[in-house]
Amino acid sequence: MQTEEQLLVKIGSTIKSERMKNGLSQADLAEQSNLHKNFIGMVERGQRGATIASLQKICLALGISLGEFFQSLNL
Amino acid sequence: MQTEEQLLVKIGSTIKSERMKNGLSQADLAEQSNLHKNFIGMVERGQRGATIASLQKICLALGISLGEFFQSLNL
């Protein structure tokens, strides 16, 4: 099993690629998920762990479910 | 979208039912996921939110992936 740091980096980079697939900036995603832009940046860089509730908001804004998100990560 | 409290209760009750399906006590699950028994209890009651890393450990001990876990919750 990966370390917690590796998990956060993996989650962050997936959020970033999904965000870019949707043509959204970090500010767009922050607005649509009702979270702070700096928080989105830190989560994408793996510097901060999102709670499940925050991750659900992010996934909702990206148009994917938490299930699909983690399936895509093979987690 | 449900409130954060509702989300935590939903996650907790699913962990409990999966644990019981596996015939595990909270102490067993705590040991197998390398988390504290009290923490498992609070998460199951929805009183505490598990981080994604902790939830991954719990799911691993229950023999399911995070993807399957959230798919089963329709989240």
Short mmCIF file of N, CA and C in Angstrom, two decimals, chain A residues 9-40:
data_model
loop_
_atom_site.label_atom_id
_atom_site.label_comp_id
_atom_site.label_asym_id
_atom_site.label_seq_id
_atom_site.Cartn_x
_atom_site.Cartn_y
_atom_site.Cartn_z
N VAL A 9 -0.75 12.81 -3.39
CA VAL A 9 -0.23 13.27 -4.68
C VAL A 9 -1.04 12.65 -5.82
N LYS A 10 -1.37 11.36 -5.68
CA LYS A 10 -2.13 10.63 -6.71
C LYS A 10 -3.53 11.25 -6.86
N ILE A 11 -4.18 11.52 -5.71
CA ILE A 11 -5.51 12.13 -5.73
C ILE A 11 -5.44 13.53 -6.35
N GLY A 12 -4.42 14.29 -5.94
CA GLY A 12 -4.28 15.66 -6.44
C GLY A 12 -4.06 15.73 -7.94
N SER A 13 -3.20 14.85 -8.44
CA SER A 13 -2.91 14.91 -9.88
C SER A 13 -4.11 14.44 -10.70
N THR A 14 -4.92 13.55 -10.10
CA THR A 14 -6.13 13.11 -10.82
C THR A 14 -7.16 14.23 -10.87
N ILE A 15 -7.29 14.95 -9.76
CA ILE A 15 -8.21 16.10 -9.75
C ILE A 15 -7.78 17.11 -10.81
N LYS A 16 -6.46 17.36 -10.88
CA LYS A 16 -5.94 18.33 -11.84
C LYS A 16 -6.25 17.89 -13.28
N SER A 17 -6.00 16.62 -13.58
CA SER A 17 -6.23 16.18 -14.97
C SER A 17 -7.72 16.20 -15.32
N GLU A 18 -8.58 15.84 -14.35
CA GLU A 18 -10.02 15.90 -14.60
C GLU A 18 -10.46 17.36 -14.78
N ARG A 19 -9.87 18.25 -13.97
CA ARG A 19 -10.21 19.68 -14.08
C ARG A 19 -9.84 20.20 -15.48
N MET A 20 -8.65 19.81 -15.94
CA MET A 20 -8.18 20.31 -17.25
C MET A 20 -9.00 19.70 -18.37
N LYS A 21 -9.41 18.43 -18.20
CA LYS A 21 -10.30 17.78 -19.20
C LYS A 21 -11.59 18.60 -19.34
N ASN A 22 -12.01 19.18 -18.19
CA ASN A 22 -13.24 19.98 -18.20
C ASN A 22 -12.99 21.43 -18.62
N GLY A 23 -11.71 21.76 -18.91
CA GLY A 23 -11.40 23.13 -19.33
C GLY A 23 -11.62 24.16 -18.24
N LEU A 24 -11.45 23.73 -16.98
CA LEU A 24 -11.66 24.64 -15.85
C LEU A 24 -10.32 25.11 -15.28
N SER A 25 -10.32 26.36 -14.82
CA SER A 25 -9.17 26.83 -14.06
C SER A 25 -9.38 26.42 -12.60
N GLN A 26 -8.33 26.58 -11.76
CA GLN A 26 -8.50 26.28 -10.35
C GLN A 26 -9.58 27.19 -9.75
N ALA A 27 -9.62 28.44 -10.23
CA ALA A 27 -10.62 29.39 -9.71
C ALA A 27 -12.04 28.93 -10.09
N ASP A 28 -12.19 28.45 -11.32
CA ASP A 28 -13.50 27.93 -11.75
C ASP A 28 -13.92 26.77 -10.84
N LEU A 29 -13.00 25.82 -10.66
CA LEU A 29 -13.32 24.63 -9.85
C LEU A 29 -13.63 25.04 -8.40
N ALA A 30 -12.86 25.99 -7.89
CA ALA A 30 -13.10 26.46 -6.52
C ALA A 30 -14.51 27.04 -6.40
N GLU A 31 -14.87 27.85 -7.39
CA GLU A 31 -16.19 28.47 -7.35
C GLU A 31 -17.30 27.42 -7.44
N GLN A 32 -17.13 26.47 -8.37
CA GLN A 32 -18.18 25.48 -8.59
C GLN A 32 -18.29 24.46 -7.45
N SER A 33 -17.21 24.32 -6.69
CA SER A 33 -17.26 23.33 -5.58
C SER A 33 -17.41 24.04 -4.23
N ASN A 34 -17.49 25.40 -4.32
CA ASN A 34 -17.69 26.17 -3.09
C ASN A 34 -16.56 25.98 -2.09
N LEU A 35 -15.34 25.85 -2.65
CA LEU A 35 -14.15 25.70 -1.82
C LEU A 35 -13.17 26.83 -2.19
N HIS A 36 -12.12 26.99 -1.38
CA HIS A 36 -11.21 28.11 -1.62
C HIS A 36 -10.18 27.74 -2.70
N LYS A 37 -9.86 28.71 -3.53
CA LYS A 37 -8.92 28.47 -4.64
C LYS A 37 -7.56 27.95 -4.13
N ASN A 38 -7.08 28.51 -3.04
CA ASN A 38 -5.78 28.07 -2.51
C ASN A 38 -5.84 26.62 -2.06
N PHE A 39 -7.02 26.27 -1.49
CA PHE A 39 -7.21 24.89 -1.04
C PHE A 39 -7.14 23.93 -2.23
N ILE A 40 -7.81 24.32 -3.32
CA ILE A 40 -7.80 23.48 -4.53
C ILE A 40 -6.35 23.29 -5.00
#
